[in-house]
mmCIF file of C-alpha atoms in Angstrom:
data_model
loop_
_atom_site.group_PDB
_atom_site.id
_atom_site.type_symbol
_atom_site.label_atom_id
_atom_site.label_comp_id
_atom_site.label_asym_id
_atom_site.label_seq_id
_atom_site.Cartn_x
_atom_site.Cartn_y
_atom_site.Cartn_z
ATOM 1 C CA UNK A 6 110.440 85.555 249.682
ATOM 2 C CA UNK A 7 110.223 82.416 251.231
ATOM 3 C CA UNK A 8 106.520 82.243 250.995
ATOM 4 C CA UNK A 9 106.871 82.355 246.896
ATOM 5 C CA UNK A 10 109.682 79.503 247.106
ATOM 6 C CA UNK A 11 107.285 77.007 249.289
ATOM 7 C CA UNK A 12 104.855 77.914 246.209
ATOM 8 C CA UNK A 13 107.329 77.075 243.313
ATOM 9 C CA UNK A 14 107.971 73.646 245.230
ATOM 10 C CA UNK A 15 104.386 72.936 245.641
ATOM 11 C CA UNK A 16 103.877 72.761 241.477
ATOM 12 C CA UNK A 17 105.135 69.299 239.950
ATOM 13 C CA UNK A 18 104.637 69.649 236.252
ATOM 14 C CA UNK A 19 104.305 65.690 236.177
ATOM 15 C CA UNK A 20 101.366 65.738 238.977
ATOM 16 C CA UNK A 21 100.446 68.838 240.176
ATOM 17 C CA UNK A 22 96.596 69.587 240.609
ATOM 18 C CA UNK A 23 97.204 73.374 240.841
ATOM 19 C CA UNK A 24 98.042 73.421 237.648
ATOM 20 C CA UNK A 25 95.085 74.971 235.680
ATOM 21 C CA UNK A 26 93.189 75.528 238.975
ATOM 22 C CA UNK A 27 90.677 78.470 238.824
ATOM 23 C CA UNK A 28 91.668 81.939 240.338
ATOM 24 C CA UNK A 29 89.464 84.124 242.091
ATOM 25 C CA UNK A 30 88.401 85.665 238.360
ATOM 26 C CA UNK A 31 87.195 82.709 236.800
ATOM 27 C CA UNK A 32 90.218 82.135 234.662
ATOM 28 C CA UNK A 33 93.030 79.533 234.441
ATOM 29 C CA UNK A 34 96.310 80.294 236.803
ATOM 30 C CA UNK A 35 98.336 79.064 233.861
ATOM 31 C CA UNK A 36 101.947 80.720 233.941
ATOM 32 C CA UNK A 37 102.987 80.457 230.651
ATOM 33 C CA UNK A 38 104.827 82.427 227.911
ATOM 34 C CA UNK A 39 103.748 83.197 224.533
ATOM 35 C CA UNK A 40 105.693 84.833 221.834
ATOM 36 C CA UNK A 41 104.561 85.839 218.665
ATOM 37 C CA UNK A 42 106.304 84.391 215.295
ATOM 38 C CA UNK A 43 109.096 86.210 213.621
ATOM 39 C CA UNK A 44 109.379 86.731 210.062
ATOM 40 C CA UNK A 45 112.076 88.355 207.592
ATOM 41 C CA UNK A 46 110.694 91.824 207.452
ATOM 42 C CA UNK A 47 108.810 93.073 204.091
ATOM 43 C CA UNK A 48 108.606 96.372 203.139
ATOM 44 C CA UNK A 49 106.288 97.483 200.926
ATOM 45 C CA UNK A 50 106.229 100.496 198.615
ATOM 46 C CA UNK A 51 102.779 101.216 198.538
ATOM 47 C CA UNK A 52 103.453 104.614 196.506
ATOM 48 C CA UNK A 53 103.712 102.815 193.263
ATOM 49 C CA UNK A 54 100.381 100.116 193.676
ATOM 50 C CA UNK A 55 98.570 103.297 194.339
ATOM 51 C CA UNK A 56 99.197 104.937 191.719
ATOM 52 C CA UNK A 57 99.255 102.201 189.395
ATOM 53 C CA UNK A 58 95.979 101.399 190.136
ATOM 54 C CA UNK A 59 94.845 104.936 190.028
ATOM 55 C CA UNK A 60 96.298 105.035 186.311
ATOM 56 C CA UNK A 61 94.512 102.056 185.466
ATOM 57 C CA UNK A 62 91.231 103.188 187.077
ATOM 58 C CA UNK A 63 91.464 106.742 185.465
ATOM 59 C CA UNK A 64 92.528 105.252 181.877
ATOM 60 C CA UNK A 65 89.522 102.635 182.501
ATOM 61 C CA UNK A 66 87.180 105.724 183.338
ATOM 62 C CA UNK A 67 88.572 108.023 180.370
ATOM 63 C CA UNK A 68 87.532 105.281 178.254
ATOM 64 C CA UNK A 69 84.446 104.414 179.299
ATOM 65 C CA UNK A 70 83.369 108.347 178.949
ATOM 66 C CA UNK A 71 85.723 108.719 175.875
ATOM 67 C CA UNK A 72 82.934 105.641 174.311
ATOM 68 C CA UNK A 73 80.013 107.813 175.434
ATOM 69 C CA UNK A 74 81.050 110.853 173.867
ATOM 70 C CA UNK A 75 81.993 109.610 170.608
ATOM 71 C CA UNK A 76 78.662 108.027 170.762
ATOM 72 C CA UNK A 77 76.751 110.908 171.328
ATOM 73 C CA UNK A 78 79.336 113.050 168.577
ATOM 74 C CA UNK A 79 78.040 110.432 165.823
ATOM 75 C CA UNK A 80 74.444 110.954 166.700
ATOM 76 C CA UNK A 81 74.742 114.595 167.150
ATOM 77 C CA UNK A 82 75.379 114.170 162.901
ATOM 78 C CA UNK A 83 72.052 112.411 162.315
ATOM 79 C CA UNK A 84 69.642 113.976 165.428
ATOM 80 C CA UNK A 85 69.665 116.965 167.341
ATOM 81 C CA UNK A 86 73.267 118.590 166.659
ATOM 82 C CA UNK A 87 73.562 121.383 168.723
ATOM 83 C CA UNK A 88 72.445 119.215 171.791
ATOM 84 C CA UNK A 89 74.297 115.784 171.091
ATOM 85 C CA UNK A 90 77.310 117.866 169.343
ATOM 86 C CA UNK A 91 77.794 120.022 172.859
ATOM 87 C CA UNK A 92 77.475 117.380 174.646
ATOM 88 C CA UNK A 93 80.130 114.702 172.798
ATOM 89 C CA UNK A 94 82.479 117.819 172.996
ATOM 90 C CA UNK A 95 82.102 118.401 176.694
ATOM 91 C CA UNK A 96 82.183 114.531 177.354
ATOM 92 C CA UNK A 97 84.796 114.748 174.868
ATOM 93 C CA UNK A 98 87.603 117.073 177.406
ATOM 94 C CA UNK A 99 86.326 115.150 180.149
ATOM 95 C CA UNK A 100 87.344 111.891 178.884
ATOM 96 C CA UNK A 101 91.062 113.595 177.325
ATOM 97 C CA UNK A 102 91.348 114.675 180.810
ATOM 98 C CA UNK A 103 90.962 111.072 182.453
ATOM 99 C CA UNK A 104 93.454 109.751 180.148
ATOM 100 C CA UNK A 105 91.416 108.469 176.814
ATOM 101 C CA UNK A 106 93.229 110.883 174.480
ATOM 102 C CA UNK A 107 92.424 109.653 170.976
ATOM 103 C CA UNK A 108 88.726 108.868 172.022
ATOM 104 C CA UNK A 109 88.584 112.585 173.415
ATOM 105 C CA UNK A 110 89.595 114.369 170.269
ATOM 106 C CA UNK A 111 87.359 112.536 167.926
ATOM 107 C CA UNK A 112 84.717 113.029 169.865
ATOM 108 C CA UNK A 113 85.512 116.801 169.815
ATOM 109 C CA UNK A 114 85.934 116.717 166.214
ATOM 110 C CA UNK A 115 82.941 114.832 165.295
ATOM 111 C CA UNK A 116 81.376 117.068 167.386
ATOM 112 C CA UNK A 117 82.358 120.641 166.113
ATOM 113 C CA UNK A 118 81.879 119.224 162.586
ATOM 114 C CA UNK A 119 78.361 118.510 163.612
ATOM 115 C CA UNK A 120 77.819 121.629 165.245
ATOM 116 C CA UNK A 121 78.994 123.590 161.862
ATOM 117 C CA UNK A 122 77.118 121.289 160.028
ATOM 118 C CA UNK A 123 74.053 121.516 161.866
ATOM 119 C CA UNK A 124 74.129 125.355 162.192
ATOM 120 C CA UNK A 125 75.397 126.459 158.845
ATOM 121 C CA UNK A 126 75.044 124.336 155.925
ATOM 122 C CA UNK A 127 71.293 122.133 156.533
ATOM 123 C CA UNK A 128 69.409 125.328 156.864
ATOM 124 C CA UNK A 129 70.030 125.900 153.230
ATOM 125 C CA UNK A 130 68.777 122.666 152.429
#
């Protein structure tokens, strides 16, 4: 105990040449305290960003493919019904599904109508 005391009175903050001498590991004998910085706690409810972004991400999807399938619906009357008209009605309960209602049933309207259309009244033309 006494050897630890002689070393406390050895360092003189004002003039000391210990201070900040090098230790056998290469590093500063600094003794020091750090603390970290205290804050008013936050607490997050992460539940609702999620799924408020995963809402806006699936209505942004279900509109993107709700567009594409009434695209391909409205072709399906002019070109290859069967084929474009299958396909905007698929694309069609894909895009209901993700969230883009309104854009899903036309499509599947435009589509069937196409379908009948296609199959049923232009071969008699």
């Amino acid at each position: 105990m006494a050897d630890q005391d002689r070393d406390y009175e050895d360092y003189d903050l004002r003039h000391s040449e210990k201070i900040g001498d090098k230790n056998q590991y290469g590093t500063a004998d600094f003794t020091e305290e750090t603390s970290a910085e205290l804050a008013a706690p936050i607490s997050y409810d992460r539940r609702i960003s999620r799924t408020d972004e995963r809402e806006r991400e699936s209505v942004t999807a279900g509109k993107g493919v709700g567009i594409a399938a009434l695209a391909l619906s409205i072709l399906s009357l002019f070109v290859l019904p069967i084929l474009f008209g299958a396909t905007g009605i698929v694309l069609g309960f894909v895009a209901r599904r993700r969230g883009a209602t309104a854009l899903g049933s036309w499509a599947i309207g435009i589509g069937v109508v196409s379908i009948i259309v296609g199959m049923f009244i232009l071969p008699f033309f």
